[in-house]
Short mmCIF file of C-alpha atoms in Angstrom, two decimals:
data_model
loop_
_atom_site.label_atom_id
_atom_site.label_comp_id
_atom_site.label_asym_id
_atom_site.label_seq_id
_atom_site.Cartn_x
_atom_site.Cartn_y
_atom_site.Cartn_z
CA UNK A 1 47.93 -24.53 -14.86
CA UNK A 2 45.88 -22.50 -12.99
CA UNK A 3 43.55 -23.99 -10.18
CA UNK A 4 39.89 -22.43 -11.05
CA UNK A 5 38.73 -24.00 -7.82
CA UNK A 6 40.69 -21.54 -5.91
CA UNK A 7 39.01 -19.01 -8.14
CA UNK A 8 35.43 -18.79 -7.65
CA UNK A 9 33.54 -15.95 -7.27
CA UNK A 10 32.28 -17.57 -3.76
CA UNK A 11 35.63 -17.93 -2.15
CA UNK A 12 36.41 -16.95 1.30
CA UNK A 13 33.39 -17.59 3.44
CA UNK A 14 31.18 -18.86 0.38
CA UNK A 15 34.24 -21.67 -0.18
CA UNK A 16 31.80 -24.40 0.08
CA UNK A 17 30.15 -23.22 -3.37
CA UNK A 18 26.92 -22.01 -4.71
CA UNK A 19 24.46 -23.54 -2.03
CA UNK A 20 26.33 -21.76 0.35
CA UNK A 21 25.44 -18.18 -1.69
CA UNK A 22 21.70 -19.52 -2.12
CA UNK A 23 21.72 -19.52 1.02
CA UNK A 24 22.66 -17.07 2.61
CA UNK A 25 20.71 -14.64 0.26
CA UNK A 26 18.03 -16.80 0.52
CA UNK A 27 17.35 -16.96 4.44
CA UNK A 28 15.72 -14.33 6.36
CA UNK A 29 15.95 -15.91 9.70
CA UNK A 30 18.81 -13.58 10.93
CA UNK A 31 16.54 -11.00 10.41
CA UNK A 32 12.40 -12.15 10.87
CA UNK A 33 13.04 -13.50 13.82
CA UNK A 34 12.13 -10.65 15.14
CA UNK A 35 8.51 -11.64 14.52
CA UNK A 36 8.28 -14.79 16.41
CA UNK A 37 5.42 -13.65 18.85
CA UNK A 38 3.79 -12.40 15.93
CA UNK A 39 4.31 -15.73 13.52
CA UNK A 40 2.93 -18.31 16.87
CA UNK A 41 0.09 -15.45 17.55
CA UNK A 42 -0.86 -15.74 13.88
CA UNK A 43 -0.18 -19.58 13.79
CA UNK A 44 -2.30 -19.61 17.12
CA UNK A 45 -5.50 -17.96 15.45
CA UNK A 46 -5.70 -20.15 12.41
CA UNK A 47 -5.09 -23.27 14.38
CA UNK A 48 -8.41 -22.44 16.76
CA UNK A 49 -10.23 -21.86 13.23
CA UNK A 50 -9.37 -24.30 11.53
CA UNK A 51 -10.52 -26.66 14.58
CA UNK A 52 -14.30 -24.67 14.70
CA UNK A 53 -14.40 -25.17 10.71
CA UNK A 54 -13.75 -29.07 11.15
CA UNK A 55 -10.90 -29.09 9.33
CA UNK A 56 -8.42 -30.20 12.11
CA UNK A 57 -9.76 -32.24 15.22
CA UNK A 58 -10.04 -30.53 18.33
CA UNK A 59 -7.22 -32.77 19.94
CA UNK A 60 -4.60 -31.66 17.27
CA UNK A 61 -5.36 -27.88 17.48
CA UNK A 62 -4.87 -28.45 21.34
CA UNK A 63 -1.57 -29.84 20.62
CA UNK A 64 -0.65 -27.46 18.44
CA UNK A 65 -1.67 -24.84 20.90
CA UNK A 66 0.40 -26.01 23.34
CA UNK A 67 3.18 -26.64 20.89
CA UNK A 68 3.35 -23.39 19.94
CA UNK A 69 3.28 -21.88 23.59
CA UNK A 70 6.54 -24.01 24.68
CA UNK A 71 8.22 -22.65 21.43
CA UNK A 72 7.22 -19.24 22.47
CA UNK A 73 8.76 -20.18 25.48
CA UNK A 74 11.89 -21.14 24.53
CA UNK A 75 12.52 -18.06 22.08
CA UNK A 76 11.60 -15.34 25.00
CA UNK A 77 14.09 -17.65 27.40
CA UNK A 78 16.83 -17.83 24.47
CA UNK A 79 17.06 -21.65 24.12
CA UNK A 80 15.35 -21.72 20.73
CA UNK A 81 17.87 -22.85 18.34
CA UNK A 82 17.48 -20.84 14.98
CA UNK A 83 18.73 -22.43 12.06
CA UNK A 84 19.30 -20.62 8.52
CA UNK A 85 18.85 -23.78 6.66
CA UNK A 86 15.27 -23.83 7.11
CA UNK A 87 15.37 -20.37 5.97
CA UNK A 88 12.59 -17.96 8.20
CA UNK A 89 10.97 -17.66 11.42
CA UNK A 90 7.81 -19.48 9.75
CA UNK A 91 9.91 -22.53 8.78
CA UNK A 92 11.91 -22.57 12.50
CA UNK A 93 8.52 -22.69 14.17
CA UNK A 94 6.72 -25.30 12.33
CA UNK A 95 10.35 -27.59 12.59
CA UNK A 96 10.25 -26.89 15.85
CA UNK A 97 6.85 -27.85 16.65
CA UNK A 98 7.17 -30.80 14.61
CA UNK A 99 9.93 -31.78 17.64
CA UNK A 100 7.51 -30.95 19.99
CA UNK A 101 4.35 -32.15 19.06
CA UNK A 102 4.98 -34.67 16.20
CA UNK A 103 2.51 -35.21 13.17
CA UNK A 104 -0.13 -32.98 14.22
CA UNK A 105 2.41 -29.90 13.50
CA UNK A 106 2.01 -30.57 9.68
CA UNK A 107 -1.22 -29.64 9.85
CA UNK A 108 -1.18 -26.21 11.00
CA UNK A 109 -0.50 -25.40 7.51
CA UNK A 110 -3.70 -26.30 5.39
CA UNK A 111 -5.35 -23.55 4.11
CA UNK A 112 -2.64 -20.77 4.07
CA UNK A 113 0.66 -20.24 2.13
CA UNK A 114 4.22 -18.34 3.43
CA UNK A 115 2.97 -16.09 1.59
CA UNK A 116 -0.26 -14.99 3.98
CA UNK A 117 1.79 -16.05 6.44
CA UNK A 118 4.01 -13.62 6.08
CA UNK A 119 1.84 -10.70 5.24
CA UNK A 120 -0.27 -11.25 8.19
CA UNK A 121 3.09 -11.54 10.60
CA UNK A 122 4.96 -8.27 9.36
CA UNK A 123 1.08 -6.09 9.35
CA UNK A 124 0.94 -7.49 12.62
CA UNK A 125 4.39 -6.18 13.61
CA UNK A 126 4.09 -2.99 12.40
CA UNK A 127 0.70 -2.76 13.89
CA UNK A 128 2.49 -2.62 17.25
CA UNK A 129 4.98 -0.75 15.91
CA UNK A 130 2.30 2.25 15.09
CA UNK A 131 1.05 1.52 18.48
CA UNK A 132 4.73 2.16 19.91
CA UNK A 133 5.05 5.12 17.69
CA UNK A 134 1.71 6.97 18.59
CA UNK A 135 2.85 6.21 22.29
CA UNK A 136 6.15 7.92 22.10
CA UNK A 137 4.63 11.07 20.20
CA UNK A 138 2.22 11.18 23.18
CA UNK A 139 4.85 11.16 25.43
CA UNK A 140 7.08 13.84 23.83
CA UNK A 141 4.13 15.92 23.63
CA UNK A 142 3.21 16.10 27.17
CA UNK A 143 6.62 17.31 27.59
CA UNK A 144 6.66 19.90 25.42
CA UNK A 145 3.48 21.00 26.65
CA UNK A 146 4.75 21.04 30.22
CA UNK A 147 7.60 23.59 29.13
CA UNK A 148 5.00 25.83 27.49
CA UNK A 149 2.88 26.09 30.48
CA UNK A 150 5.88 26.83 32.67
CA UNK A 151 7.05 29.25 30.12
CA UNK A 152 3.55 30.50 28.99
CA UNK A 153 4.60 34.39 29.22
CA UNK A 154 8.42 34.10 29.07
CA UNK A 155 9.80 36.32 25.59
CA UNK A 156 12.31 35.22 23.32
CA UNK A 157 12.77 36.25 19.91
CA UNK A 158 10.90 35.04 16.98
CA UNK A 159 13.12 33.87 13.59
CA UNK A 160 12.93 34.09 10.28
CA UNK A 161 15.35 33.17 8.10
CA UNK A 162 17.02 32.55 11.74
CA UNK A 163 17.11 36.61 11.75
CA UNK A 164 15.20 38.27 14.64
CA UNK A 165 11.96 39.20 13.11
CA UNK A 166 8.81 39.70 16.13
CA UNK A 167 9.03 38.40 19.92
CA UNK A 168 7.32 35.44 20.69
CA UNK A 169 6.78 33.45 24.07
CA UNK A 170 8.26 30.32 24.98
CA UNK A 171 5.39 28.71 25.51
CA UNK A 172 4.35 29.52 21.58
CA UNK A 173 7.55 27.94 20.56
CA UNK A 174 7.13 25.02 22.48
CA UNK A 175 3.65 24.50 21.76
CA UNK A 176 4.74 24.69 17.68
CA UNK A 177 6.09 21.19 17.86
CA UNK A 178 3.62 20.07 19.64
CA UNK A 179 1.05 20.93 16.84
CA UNK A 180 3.61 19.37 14.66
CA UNK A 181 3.83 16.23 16.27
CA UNK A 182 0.00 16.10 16.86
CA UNK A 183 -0.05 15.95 12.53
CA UNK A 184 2.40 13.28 12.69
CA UNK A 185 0.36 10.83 15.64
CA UNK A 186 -2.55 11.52 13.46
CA UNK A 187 -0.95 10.44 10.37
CA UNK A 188 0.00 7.05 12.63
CA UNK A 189 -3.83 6.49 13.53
CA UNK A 190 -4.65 7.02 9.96
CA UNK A 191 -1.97 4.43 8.35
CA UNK A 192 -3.19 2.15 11.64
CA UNK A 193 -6.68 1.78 10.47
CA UNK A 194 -6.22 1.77 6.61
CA UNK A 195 -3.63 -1.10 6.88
CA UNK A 196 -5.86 -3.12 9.50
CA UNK A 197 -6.98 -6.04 7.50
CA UNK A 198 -5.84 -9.50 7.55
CA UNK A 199 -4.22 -10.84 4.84
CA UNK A 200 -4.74 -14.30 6.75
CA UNK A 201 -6.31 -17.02 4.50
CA UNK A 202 -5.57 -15.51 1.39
CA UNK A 203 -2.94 -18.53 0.83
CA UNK A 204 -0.22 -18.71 -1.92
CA UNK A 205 -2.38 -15.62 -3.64
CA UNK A 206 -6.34 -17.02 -4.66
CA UNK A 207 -7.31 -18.44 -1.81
CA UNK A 208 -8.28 -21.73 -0.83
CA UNK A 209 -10.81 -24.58 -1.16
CA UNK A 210 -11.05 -25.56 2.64
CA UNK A 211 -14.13 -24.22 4.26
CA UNK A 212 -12.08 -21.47 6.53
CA UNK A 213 -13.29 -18.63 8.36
CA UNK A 214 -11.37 -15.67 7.63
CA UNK A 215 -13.78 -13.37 9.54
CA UNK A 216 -12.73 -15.80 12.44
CA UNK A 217 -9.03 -15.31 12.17
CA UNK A 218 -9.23 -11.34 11.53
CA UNK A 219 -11.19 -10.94 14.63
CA UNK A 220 -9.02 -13.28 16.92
CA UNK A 221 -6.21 -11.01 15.93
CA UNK A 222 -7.47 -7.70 16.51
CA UNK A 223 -8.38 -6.85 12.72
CA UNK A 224 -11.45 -4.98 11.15
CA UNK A 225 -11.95 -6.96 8.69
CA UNK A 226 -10.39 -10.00 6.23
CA UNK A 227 -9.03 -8.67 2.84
CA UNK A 228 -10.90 -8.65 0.23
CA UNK A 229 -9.13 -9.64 -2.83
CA UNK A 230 -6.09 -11.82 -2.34
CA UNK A 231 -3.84 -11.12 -4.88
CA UNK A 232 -3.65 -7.73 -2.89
CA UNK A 233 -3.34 -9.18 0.73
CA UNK A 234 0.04 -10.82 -0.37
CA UNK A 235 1.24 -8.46 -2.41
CA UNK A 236 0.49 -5.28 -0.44
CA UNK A 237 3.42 -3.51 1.48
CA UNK A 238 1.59 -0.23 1.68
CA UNK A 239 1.07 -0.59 5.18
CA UNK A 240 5.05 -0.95 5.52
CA UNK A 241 5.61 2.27 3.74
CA UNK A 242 2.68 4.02 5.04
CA UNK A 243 4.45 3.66 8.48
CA UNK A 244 7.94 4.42 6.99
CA UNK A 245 6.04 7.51 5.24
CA UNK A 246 4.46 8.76 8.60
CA UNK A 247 8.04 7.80 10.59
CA UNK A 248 9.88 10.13 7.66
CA UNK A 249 7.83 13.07 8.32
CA UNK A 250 7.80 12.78 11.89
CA UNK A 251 11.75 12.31 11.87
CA UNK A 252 11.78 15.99 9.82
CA UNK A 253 10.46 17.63 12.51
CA UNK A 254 12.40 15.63 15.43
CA UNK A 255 15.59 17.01 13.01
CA UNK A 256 14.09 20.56 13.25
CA UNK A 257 13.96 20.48 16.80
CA UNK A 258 17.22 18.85 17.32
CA UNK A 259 18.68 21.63 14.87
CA UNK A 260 17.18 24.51 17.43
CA UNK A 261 18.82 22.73 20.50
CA UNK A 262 21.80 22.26 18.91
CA UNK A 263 21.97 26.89 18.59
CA UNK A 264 20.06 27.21 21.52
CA UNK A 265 22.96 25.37 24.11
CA UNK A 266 25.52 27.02 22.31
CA UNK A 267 27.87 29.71 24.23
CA UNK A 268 26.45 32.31 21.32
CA UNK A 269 23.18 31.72 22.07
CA UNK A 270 22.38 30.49 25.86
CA UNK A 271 18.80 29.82 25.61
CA UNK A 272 18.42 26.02 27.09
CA UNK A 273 21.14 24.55 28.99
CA UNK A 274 20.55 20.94 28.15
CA UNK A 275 21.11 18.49 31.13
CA UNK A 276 24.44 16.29 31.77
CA UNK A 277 21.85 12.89 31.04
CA UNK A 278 21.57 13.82 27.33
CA UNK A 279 25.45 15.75 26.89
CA UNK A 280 29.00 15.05 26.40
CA UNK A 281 31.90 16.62 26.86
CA UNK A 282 35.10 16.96 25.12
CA UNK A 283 38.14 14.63 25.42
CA UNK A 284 40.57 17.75 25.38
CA UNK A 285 38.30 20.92 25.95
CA UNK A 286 37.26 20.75 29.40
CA UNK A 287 34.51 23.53 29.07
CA UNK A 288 32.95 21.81 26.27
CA UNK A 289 29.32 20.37 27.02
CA UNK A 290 28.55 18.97 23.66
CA UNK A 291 24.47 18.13 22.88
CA UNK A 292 25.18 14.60 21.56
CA UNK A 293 21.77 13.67 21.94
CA UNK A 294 20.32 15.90 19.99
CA UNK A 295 23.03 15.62 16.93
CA UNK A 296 22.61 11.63 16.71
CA UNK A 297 18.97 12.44 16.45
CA UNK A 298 19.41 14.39 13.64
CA UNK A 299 21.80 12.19 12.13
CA UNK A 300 19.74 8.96 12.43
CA UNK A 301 16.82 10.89 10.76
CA UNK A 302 18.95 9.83 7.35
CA UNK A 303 18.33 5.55 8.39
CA UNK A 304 14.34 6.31 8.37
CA UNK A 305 14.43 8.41 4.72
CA UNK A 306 16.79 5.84 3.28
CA UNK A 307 14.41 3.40 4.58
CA UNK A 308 11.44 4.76 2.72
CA UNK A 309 13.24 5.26 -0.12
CA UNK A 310 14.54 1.50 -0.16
CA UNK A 311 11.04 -0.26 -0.12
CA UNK A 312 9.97 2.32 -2.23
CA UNK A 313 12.74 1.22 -4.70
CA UNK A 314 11.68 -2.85 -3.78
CA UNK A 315 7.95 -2.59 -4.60
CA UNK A 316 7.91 -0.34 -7.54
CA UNK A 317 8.01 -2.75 -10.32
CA UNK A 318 6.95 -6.03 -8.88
CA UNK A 319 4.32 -7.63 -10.64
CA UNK A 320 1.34 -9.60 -8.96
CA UNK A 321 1.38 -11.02 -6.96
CA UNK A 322 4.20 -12.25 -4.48
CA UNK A 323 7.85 -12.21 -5.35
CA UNK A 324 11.17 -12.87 -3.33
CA UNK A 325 11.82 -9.26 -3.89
CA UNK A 326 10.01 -8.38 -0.83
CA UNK A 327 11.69 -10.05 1.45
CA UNK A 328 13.98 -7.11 1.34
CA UNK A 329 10.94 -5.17 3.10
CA UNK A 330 11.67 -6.35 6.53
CA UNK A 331 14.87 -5.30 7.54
CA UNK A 332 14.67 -1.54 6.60
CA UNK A 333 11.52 -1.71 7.91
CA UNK A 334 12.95 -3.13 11.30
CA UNK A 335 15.68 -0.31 11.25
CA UNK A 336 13.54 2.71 11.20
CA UNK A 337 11.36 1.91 13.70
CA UNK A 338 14.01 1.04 15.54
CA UNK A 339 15.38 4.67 14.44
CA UNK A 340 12.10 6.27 15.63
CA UNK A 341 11.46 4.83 18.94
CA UNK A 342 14.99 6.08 20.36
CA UNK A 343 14.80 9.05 18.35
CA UNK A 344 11.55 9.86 20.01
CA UNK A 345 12.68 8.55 23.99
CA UNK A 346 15.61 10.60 23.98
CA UNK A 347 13.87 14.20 22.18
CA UNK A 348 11.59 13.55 25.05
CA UNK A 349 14.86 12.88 27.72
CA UNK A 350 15.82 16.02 26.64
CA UNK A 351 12.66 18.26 26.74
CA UNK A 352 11.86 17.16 30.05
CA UNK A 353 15.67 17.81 31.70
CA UNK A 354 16.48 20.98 29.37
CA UNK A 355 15.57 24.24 31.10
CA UNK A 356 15.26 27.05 29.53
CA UNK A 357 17.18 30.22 30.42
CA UNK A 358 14.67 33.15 30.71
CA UNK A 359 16.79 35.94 31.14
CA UNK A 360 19.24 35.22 28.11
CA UNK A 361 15.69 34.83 26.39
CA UNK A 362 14.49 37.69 27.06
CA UNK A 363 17.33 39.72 26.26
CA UNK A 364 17.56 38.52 22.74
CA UNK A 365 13.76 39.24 22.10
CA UNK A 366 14.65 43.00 21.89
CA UNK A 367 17.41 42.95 19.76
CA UNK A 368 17.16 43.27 15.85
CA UNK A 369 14.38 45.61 16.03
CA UNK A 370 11.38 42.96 16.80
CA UNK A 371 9.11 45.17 17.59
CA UNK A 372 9.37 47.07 14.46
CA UNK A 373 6.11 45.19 13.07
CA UNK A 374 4.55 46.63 16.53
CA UNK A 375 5.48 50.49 15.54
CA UNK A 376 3.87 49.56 11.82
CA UNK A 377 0.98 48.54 13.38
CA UNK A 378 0.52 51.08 15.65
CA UNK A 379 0.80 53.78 12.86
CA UNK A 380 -2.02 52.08 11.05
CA UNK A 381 -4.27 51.85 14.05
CA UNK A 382 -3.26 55.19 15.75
CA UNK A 383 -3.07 57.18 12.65
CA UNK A 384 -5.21 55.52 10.03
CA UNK A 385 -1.96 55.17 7.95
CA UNK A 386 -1.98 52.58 4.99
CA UNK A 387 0.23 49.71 6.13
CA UNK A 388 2.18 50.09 2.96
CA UNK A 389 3.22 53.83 4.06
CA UNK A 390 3.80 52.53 7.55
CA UNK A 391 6.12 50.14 6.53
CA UNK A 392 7.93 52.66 5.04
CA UNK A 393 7.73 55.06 7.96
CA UNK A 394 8.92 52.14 10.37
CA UNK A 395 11.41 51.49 7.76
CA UNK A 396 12.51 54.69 8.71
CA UNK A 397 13.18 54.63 12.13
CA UNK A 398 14.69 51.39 11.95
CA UNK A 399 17.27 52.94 9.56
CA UNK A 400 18.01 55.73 12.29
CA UNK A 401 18.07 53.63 15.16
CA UNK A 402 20.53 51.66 13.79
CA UNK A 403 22.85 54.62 12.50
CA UNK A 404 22.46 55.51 16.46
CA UNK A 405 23.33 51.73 17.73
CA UNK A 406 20.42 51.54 19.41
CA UNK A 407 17.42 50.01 19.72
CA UNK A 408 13.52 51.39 18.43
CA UNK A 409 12.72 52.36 22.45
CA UNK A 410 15.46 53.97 22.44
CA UNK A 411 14.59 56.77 19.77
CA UNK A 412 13.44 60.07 21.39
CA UNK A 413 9.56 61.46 20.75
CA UNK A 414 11.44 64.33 18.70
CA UNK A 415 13.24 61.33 16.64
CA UNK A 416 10.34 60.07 15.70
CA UNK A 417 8.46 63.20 14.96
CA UNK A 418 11.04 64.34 12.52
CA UNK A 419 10.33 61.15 10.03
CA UNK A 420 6.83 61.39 10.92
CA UNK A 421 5.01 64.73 12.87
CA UNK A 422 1.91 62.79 14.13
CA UNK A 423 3.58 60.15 16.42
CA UNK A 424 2.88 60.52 19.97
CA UNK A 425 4.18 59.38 23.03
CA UNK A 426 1.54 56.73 23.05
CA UNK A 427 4.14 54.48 20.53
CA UNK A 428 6.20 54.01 23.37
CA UNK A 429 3.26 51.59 25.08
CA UNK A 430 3.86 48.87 21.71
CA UNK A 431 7.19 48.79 21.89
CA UNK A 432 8.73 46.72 24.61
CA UNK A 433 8.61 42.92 23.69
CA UNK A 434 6.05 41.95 26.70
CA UNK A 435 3.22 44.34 25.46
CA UNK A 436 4.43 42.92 21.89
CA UNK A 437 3.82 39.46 22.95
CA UNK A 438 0.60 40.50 24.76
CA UNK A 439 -1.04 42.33 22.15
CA UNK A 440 -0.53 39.12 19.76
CA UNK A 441 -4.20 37.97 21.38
CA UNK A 442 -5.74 36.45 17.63
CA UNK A 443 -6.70 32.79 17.97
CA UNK A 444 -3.18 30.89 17.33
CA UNK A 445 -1.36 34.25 18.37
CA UNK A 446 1.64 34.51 20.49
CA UNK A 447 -0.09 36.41 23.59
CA UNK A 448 0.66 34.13 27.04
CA UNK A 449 -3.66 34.06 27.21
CA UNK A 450 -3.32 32.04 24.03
CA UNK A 451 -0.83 30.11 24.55
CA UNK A 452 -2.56 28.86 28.19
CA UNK A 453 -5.29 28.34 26.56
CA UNK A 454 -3.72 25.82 23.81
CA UNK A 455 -2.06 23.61 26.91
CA UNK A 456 -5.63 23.69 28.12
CA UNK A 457 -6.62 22.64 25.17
CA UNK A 458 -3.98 19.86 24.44
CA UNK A 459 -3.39 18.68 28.00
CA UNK A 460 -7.48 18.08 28.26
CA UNK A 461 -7.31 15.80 24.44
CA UNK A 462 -3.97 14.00 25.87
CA UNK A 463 -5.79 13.19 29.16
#
């Protein structure tokens, strides 16, 4: 016969049988405890109203008070003892206080539920977490900024389809991500104030019968206002994915700039050299200096989509109003931001060290013809030529020049002449990548006067 016991779908570390699977899938405390000052601030807030309401006595929400501030204690100084069998951080606090503080602990719970517990903890968290984000953006910003002013009227060349296509400065470049960036903190400030109201006092989901003060509550923890319905305050997680919305785009474009430092250290290309802090180098090529930084960045971009994605995935068919479903929001949630904050320290690690190598910059700006948009130009302003005929005219001399292996400057007056008689010597003035740059003076252009004047601009709004 064949032992069944031995056989259980929960062998191995689930031998001691189905309340051992229940849980484990069950408890969140390996995870929520990362909301502990959150839970006791929160805990703190509807003590003190539920003491002005006259619901506790003044001597128990003192107690509690200073319950709660010894447990905070003992979690920041690592003595708390977390247990899984009372499931979540909400549960290890109140058993804790109980300890502590004795009867008056079980009554820190009239009037709300896990459930607005809960809601108002993790809004809370990722409150500060916007907070953090918004920060590090900041931060990054005034770095790229600070390379754009050095670099305000240093060329390089301008890509499309990463082919050469005009010159550009490096201060423009720079100052791209920085408008980038700027879209993503305001997309933070936005999702901040949409998502700040307190789901406090909503209870299990309708709300309770004691006389509380939810406008109370809200204001003692730094919200706009109480929730209005509360089916939605414990059922909502669009603040969660607002933030894992905003984090997503913002990790696109700390990818895109990753990607460009990635070419622009490489032996082909030579633009940055990217300092040892944020390199590696090879463990059998000794003149390999690899940018590690910047390739983890981009890698780790994938934890914040699949992040998104997940809680997406959680909340899409959940009916109203709470359901265990949603416990899965925190972790994700937790690993993003997580993501984000060191994907955003070390892009700005790297910005500030990398320096930028002018003369290898400059050098490529001439190359592929860039200032073949400058000749079409010209032949419109110069010689009232339709732009369609002076594309074709540039066209041209592009073709020649490169049967000649050389460059547009290059070309003789008499070259140019023969594919079209009325070009003058005057040509020659748009044709070098600095007065291409320069001449590049519309608002938002290229031209170093433009680009000074958006660090102006920037470093005045940043303060």
């Amino acid at each position: 016969m064949t032992d069944n016991s031995s056989n259980q779908m929960w062998g191995g570390r689930f031998a001691a049988g189905p309340d051992a699977i229940m849980e484990a899938i069950n408890a969140s405390i390996g995870f929520d405890r990362r909301m502990a000052a959150q839970d006791i601030t929160g805990s703190r807030a509807h003590a003190a109203m539920l003491a002005k309401a006259g619901i506790i006595t003044d001597k128990d929400a003192e107690a509690i008070r200073e319950g709660l501030l010894t447990v905070l204690s003992e979690i920041e100084g690592g003595t708390f003892n977390y247990s899984a069998a009372l499931e979540d951080i909400h549960m290890n606090v109140e058993a804790r206080l109980k300890e502590i503080i004795g009867e008056p602990a079980g009554r820190l719970h009239t009037g709300r539920s896990r459930n607005d517990q809960v809601a108002t903890d993790f809004k809370l968290w990722v409150r500060d977490q916007m907070d953090a984000a918004i920060s590090g953006i900041e931060a990054l910003m005034k770095a790229l900024i600070a390379q754009a002013e050095a670099g305000a009227d240093w060329v390089m060349p301008g890509f499309t389809h990463l082919q050469v296509a005009q010159p550009v400065t490096w201060g423009h470049h720079m100052m791209a991500y920085v408008e980038m960036l700027a879209r993503d903190r305001s997309r933070f400030v936005d999702a901040r104030k949409r998502m700040n109201e307190s789901p406090l006092g909503a209870a299990a989901l309708a709300g309770t019968s004691f006389p509380i003060d939810r406008h109370m509550t809200a204001e003692a923890l730094g919200f706009d206002r109480p929730s209005a319905n509360s089916l939605d305050a414990v059922s909502d997680r669009d603040f969660a994915l607002d933030f894992l919305g905003a984090a997503s785009i913002c990790a696109i474009h700390l990818s895109r700039l990753s990607e460009e430092l990635v070419i622009w250290s490489s032996a082909q290309f030579r633009f940055v050299t990217l300092s040892d802090r944020f390199s590696t180098g090879s463990s059998i090529m000794p003149q390999k200096k690899n940018p590690d930084a910047a390739e983890l960045i981009r890698a780790k971009i994938g934890r914040i989509y699949g992040a998104n994605t997940a809680l997406t995935i959680v909340m899409k068919g959940l009916p109203l109003a709470y359901s265990k479903d949603m416990q899965e929001d925190k972790e994700q949630t937790f690993d993003a931001a997580d993501s984000l904050m060191l994907a955003l320290a070390a892009m700005e690690g790297m910005v500030k060290d990398m320096t930028g190598n002018r003369e290898s910059l400059e050098a490529a700006a001439g190359t592929g013809f860039s200032t073949a948009t400058d000749l079409a130009d010209w032949l419109v302003r110069a010689l009232n030529m339709p732009f369609r005929d002076a594309h074709h005219v540039t066209g041209s001399l592009v073709a020649m020049a490169e049967s000649r292996g050389c460059d547009l400057p290059d070309l003789t007056l008499e070259d140019m002449k023969s594919v079209h008689e009325h070009i003058t010597k005057d040509v020659f003035g748009v044709l070098g990548v600095h007065n291409s740059v320069a001449s590049r003076t519309s608002y938002g252009g290229t031209a170093p006067e433009q680009v000074r004047a958006q660090v102006a601009r920037w470093k005045d709004l940043l303060g």
